[in-house]
Coordinates of C-alpha atoms in Angstrom, one line a residue:
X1 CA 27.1 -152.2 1.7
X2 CA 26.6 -148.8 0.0
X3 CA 25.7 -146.6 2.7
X4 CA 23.0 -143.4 1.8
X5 CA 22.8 -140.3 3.3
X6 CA 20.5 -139.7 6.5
X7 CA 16.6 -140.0 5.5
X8 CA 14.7 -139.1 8.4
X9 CA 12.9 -135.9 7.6
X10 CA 13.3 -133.5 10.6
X11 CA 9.8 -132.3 9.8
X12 CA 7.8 -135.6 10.7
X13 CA 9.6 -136.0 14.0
X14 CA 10.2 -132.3 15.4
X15 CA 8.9 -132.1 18.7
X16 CA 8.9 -129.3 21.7
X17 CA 12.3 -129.7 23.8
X18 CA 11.6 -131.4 27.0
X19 CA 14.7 -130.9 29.3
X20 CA 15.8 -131.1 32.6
X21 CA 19.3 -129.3 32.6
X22 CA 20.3 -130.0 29.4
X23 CA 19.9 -133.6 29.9
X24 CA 16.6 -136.0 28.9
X25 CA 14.5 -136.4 32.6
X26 CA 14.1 -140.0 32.5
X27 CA 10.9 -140.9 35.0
X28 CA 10.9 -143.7 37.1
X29 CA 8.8 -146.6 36.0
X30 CA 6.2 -146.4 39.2
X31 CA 6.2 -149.1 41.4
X32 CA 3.6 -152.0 40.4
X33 CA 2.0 -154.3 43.4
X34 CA 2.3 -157.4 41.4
X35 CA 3.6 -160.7 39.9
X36 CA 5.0 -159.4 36.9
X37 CA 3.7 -156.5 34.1
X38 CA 4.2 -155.7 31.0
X39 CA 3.8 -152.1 28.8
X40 CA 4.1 -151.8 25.1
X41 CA 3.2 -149.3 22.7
X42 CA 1.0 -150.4 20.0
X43 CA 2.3 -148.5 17.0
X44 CA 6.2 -148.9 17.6
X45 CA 5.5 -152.5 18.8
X46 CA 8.3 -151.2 21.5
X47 CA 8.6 -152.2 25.2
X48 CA 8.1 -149.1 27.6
X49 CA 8.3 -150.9 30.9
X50 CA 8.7 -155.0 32.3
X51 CA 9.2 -156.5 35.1
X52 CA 9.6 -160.4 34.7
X53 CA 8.7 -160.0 31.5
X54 CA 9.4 -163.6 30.7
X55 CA 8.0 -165.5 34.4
X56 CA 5.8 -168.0 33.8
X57 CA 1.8 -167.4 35.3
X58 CA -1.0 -168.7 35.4
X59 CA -3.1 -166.6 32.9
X60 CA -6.7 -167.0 34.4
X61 CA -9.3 -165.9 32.5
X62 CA -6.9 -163.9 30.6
X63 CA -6.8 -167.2 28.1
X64 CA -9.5 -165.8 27.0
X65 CA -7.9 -163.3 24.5
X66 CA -6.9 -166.3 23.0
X67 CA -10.7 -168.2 22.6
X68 CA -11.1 -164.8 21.3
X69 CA -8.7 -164.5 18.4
X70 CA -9.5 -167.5 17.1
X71 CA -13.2 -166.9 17.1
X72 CA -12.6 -164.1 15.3
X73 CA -10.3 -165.5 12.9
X74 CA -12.8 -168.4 12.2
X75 CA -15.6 -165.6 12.0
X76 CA -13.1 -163.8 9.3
X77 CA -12.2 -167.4 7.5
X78 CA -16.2 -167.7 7.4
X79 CA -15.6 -171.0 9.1
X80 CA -18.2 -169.3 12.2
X81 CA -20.9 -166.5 11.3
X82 CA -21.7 -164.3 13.8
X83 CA -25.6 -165.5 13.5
X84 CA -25.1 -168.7 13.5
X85 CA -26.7 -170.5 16.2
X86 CA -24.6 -173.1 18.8
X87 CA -26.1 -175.1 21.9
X88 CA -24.4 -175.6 24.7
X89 CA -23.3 -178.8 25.5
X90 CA -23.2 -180.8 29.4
X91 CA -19.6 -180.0 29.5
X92 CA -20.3 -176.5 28.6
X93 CA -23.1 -176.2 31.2
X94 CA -21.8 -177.7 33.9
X95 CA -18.1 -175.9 33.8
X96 CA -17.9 -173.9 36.9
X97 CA -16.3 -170.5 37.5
X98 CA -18.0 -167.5 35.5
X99 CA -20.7 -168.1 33.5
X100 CA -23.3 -166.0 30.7
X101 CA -25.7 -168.5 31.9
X102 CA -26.5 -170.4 29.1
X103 CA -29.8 -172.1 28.4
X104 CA -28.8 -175.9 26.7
X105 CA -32.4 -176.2 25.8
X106 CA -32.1 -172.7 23.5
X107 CA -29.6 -171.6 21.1
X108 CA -27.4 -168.7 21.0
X109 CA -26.2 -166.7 18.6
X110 CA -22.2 -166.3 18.2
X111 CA -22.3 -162.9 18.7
X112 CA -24.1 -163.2 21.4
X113 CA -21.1 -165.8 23.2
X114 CA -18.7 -163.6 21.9
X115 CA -20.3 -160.8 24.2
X116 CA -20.4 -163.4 27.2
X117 CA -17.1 -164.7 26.9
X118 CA -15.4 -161.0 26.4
X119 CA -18.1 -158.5 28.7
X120 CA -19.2 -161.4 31.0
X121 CA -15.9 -163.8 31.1
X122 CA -18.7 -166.8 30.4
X123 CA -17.0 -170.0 30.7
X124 CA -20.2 -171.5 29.7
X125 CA -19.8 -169.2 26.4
X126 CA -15.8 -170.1 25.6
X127 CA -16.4 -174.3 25.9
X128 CA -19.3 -173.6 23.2
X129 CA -17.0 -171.4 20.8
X130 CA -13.9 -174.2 21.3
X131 CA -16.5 -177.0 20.7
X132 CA -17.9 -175.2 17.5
X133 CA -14.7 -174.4 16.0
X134 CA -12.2 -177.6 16.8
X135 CA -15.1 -180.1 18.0
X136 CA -13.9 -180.4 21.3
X137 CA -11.5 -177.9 24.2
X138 CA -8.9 -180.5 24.2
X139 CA -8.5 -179.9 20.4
X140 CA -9.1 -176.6 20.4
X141 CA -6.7 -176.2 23.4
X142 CA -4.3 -177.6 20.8
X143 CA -5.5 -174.9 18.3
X144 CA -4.4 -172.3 21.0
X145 CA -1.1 -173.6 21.6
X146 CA 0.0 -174.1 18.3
X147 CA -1.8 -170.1 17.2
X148 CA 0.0 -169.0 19.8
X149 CA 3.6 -170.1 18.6
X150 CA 3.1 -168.9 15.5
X151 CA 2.3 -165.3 16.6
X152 CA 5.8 -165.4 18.9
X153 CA 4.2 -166.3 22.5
X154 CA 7.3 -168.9 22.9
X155 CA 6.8 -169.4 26.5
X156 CA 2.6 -170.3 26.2
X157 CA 0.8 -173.1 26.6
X158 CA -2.8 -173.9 26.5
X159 CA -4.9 -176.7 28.4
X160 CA -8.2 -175.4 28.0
X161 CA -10.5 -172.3 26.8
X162 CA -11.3 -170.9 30.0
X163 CA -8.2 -170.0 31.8
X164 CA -9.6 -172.4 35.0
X165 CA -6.1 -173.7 36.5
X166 CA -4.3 -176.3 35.4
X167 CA -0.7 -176.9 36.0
X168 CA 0.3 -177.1 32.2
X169 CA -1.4 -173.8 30.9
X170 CA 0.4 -170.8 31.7
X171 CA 2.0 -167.9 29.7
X172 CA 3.9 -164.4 30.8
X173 CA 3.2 -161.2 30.3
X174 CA 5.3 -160.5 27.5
X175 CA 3.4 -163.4 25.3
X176 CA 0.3 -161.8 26.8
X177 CA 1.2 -158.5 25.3
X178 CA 1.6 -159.7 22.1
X179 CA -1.7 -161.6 21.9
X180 CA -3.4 -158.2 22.9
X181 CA -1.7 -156.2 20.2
X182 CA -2.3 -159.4 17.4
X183 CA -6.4 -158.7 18.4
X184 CA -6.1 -154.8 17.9
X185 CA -4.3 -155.1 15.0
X186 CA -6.3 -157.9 13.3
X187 CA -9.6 -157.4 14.7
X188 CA -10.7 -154.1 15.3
X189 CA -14.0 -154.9 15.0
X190 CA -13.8 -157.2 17.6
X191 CA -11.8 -155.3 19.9
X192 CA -14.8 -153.0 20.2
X193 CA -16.4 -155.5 22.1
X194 CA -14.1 -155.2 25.1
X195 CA -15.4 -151.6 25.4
X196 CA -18.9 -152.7 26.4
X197 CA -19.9 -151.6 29.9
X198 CA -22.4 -154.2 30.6
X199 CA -24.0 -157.2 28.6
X200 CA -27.4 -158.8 29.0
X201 CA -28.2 -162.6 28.3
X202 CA -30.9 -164.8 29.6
X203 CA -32.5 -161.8 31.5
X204 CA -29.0 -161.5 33.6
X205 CA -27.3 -158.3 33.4
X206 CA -23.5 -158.5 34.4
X207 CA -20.8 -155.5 34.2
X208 CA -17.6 -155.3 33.0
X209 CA -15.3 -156.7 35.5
X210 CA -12.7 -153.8 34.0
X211 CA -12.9 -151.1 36.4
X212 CA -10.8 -148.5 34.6
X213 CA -14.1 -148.2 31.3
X214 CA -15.6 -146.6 34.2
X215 CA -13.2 -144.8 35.4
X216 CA -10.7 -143.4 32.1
X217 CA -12.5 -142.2 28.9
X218 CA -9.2 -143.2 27.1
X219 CA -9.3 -146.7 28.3
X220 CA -11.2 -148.7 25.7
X221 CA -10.2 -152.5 26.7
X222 CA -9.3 -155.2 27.3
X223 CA -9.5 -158.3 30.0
X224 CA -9.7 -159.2 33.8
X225 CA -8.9 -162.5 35.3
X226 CA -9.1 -164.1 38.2
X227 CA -8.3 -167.7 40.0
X228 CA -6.7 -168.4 43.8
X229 CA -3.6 -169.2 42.5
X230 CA -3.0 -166.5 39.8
X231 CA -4.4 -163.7 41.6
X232 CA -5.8 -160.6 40.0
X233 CA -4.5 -160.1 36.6
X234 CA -5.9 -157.3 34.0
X235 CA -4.9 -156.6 30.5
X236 CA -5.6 -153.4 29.3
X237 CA -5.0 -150.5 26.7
X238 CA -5.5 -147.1 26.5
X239 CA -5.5 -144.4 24.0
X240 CA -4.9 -140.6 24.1
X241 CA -3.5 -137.9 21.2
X242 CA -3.1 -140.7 18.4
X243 CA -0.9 -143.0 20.6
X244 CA -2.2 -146.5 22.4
X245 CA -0.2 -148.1 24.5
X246 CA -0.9 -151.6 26.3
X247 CA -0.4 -153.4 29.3
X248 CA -0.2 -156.1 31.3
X249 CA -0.8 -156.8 35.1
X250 CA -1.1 -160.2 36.9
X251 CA -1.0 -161.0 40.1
X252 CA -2.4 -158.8 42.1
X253 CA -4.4 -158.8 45.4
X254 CA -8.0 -157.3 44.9
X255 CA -10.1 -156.5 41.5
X256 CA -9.5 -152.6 42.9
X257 CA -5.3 -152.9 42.9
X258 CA -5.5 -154.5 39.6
X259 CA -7.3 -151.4 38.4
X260 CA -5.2 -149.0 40.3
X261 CA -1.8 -151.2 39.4
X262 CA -2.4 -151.1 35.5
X263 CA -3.9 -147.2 35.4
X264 CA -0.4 -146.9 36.9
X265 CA 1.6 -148.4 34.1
X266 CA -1.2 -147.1 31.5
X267 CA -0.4 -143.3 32.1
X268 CA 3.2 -143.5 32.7
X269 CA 3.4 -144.5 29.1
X270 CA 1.2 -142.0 27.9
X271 CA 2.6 -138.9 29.9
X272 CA 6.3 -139.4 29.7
X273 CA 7.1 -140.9 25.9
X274 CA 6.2 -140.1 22.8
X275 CA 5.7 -142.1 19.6
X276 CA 6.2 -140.0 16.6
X277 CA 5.6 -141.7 12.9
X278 CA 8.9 -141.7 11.1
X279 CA 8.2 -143.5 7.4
X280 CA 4.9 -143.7 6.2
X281 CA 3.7 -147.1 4.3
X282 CA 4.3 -147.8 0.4
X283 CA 5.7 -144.2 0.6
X284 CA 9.3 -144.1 -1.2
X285 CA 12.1 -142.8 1.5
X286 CA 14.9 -143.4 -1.3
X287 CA 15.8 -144.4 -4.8
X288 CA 18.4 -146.8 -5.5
X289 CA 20.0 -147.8 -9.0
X290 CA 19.4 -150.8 -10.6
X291 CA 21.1 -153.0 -13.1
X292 CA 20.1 -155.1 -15.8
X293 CA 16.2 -154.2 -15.6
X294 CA 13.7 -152.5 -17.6
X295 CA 13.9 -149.7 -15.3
X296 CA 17.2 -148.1 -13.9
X297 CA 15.8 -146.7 -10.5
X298 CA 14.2 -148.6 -7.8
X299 CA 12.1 -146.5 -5.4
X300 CA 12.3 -148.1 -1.6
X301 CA 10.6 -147.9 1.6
X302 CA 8.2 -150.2 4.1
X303 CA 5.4 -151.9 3.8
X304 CA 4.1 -150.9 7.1
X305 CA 3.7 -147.5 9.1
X306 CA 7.2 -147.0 10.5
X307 CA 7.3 -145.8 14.3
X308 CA 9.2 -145.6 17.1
X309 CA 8.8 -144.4 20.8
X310 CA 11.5 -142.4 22.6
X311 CA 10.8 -140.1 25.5
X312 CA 9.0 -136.3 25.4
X313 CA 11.0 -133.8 23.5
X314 CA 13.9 -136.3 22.0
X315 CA 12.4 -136.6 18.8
X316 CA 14.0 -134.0 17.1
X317 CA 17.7 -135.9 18.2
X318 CA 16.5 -138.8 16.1
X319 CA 18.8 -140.1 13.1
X320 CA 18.7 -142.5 10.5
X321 CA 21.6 -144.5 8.0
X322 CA 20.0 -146.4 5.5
X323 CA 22.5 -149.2 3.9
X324 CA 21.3 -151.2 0.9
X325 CA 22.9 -154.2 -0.9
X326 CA 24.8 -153.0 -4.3
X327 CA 24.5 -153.4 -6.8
X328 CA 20.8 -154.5 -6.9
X329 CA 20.7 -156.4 -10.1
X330 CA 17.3 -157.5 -11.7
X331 CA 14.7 -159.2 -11.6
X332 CA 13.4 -157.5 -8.3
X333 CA 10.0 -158.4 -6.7
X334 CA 8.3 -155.8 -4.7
X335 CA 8.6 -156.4 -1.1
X336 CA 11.9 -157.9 -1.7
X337 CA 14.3 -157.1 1.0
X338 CA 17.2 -154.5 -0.3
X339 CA 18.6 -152.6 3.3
X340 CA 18.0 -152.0 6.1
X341 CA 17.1 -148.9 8.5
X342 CA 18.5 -147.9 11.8
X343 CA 17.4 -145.3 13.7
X344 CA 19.4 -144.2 16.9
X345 CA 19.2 -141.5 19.6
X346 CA 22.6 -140.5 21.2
X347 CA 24.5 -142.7 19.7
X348 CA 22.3 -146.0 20.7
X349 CA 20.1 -147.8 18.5
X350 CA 16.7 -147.7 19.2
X351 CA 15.2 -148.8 15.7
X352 CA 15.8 -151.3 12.8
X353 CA 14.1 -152.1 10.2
X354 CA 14.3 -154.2 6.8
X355 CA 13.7 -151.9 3.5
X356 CA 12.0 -153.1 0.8
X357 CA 11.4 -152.7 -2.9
X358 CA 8.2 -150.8 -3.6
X359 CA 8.0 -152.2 -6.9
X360 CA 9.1 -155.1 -9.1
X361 CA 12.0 -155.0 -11.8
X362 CA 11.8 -157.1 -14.3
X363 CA 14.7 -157.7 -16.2
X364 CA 16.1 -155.6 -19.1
X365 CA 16.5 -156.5 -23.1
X366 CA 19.5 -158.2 -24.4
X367 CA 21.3 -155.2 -24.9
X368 CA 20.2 -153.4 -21.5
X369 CA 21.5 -156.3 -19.5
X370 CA 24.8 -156.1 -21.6
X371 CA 25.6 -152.6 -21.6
X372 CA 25.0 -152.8 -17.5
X373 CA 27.2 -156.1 -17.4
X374 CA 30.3 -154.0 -19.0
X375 CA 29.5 -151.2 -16.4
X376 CA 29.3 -153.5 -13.4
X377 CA 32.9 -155.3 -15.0
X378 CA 34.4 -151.4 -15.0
X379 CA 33.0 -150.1 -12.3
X380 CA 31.1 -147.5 -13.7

């Protein structure tokens, strides 16, 4: 591995010092009157605070983040439109716990269940989304399961589209966090939903069951839950000064300590850490040397927004190594893998990431690929 010189650009993460005696005042994550929780900051995708992070719970209505996604993703697949009408079914009708209050005798819209199922935690709403999209829960449960391997929740497993207990579908609050983020990231449109104070349907007007959109302008999601044996759970995410940061309560004993619990977690993240943006995306950090290709540099970077989150005023104590594989000999597809990135604070790593070819290389003439074959055999 060649190794380069250090590429972080002390402009992009220069911060004000915060110090307490020459030494980084490291808060105390505040103590949370729950099951287990969970905070994560969006852009870095890094883990600010957990406590049984990996515990298995009963997610209440929480599973329906999940209904959710995949609506969304079969609204995006235009396998679903948004004003397409659905009825509900008996099973739909007649499944208890919250309900929008559906009507089998007159259709609804889609956007209109996805309103009930995300404002007014309609149970009623999520069984006539599953039926729409898989044809029945139990195979849309399936759908859920298997959606949420794929995105990383290793420890989740889906029985129905409700969250209504059932001793084979459970989660943590670590798979939980990364569902959240997965419905930020991919469906911003649809996140805005979870914003919504109040929704009306079938002359019934129900609130929000999210006590903190009336309480913090910065809080702009996501989901309550509820059931006897889970307790009071809430995911939720706030954003203030161009960070969000998300988390993840469960387990709690009143709708008003799930509120006061997550707010908790919420502004610790927010107050004490920063996240500052280290690499921007498709933005060359570096230039490597190639051989045998019809260019001889190779400009390199991410494909993504590079971030990471360290606390107030250690920014500036940031540093980076970049390493790449030489030689890089063409043909080189962009995207392809060439180093790596590691970012540390203190001597500890807090960052690494893959670098990538911004661009292909194709390979060189005859006489190109020669001239670089007698360098490579000399070492020149």
């Amino acid at each position: 591995m060649k190794k380069l010189t250090s590429l972080l650009v002390a402009a992009a993460v220069a911060l004000p010092s915060f110090s307490f005696a020459n030494a980084p005042f490291v808060p105390p994550v505040p103590e949370i009157a729950g099951k287990a929780y969970y905070l994560i900051d969006f852009y870095s995708g890094q883990v600010v605070a957990a406590s049984d992070p990996d515990k298995r719970i009963a997610p209440a209505s929480l599973t329906k983040l999940m209904t959710g996604y995949l609506t969304y993703k079969a609204i995006k697949e235009k396998r679903l439109m948004l004003d397409q009408q659905l009825t509900v079914s008996q099973k739909g009708w007649t499944t208890g716990g919250s309900r929008m209050f559906l009507d089998p005798k007159v259709p609804v819209t889609v956007d209109d269940l996805i309103k009930g199922m995300d404002v007014q935690s309609g149970n009623d709403a999520c069984v006539t989304l599953a039926e729409a999209i898989a044809g029945s829960e139990e195979a849309f449960a399936q759908m859920m399961t298997a959606e949420a391997k794929r995105l990383g929740m290793v420890n989740t497993q889906f029985r129905n589209a409700t969250g209504l207990p059932d001793p084979e579908h459970f989660t943590t609050v670590h798979d939980l966090g990364i569902l959240a983020t997965a419905i930020i990231r991919e469906f911003p449109e649809f996140y805005k939903t979870y914003s919504l104070k109040s929704f009306t349907y079938n002359g019934i007007t129900q609130p929000n069951r999210n006590l903190l959109l009336y309480r913090d302008p910065n809080v702009d999601g996501m989901k309550t839950g509820f059931t006897d044996d889970a307790g009071y759970n809430m995911v939720a995410s706030s954003r203030r000064d161009g960070r969000r940061v998300i988390s993840v309560v469960v387990g709690t004993a009143s709708p008003e300590a799930r509120a006061v619990e997550s707010s908790k977690l919420l502004n610790y993240g927010l107050q004490f850490f920063d996240t500052p943006k280290l690499y921007a995306a498709n933005k060359p950090v570096s230039e490597i040397p190639v051989y045998k290709g019809d260019a001889k540099a190779l400009p390199i970077g991410f494909t993504s927004d590079i971030y990471t989150t360290v606390l107030k005023g250690q920014a500036a104590k940031l540093k980076a190594d970049l390493t790449t594989s030489q030689p890089v000999i063409a043909p080189i597809k962009a995207g392809q893998v060439v180093g790596k990135l590691v970012v540390s604070l203190d001597g500890k790593k807090v960052l690494e990431r893959p670098v990538v070819a911004l661009k292909a290389v194709e390979e060189g003439n005859f006489f190109s690929r020669l001239w670089d074959s007698i360098k490579l055999l000399l070492g020149w």
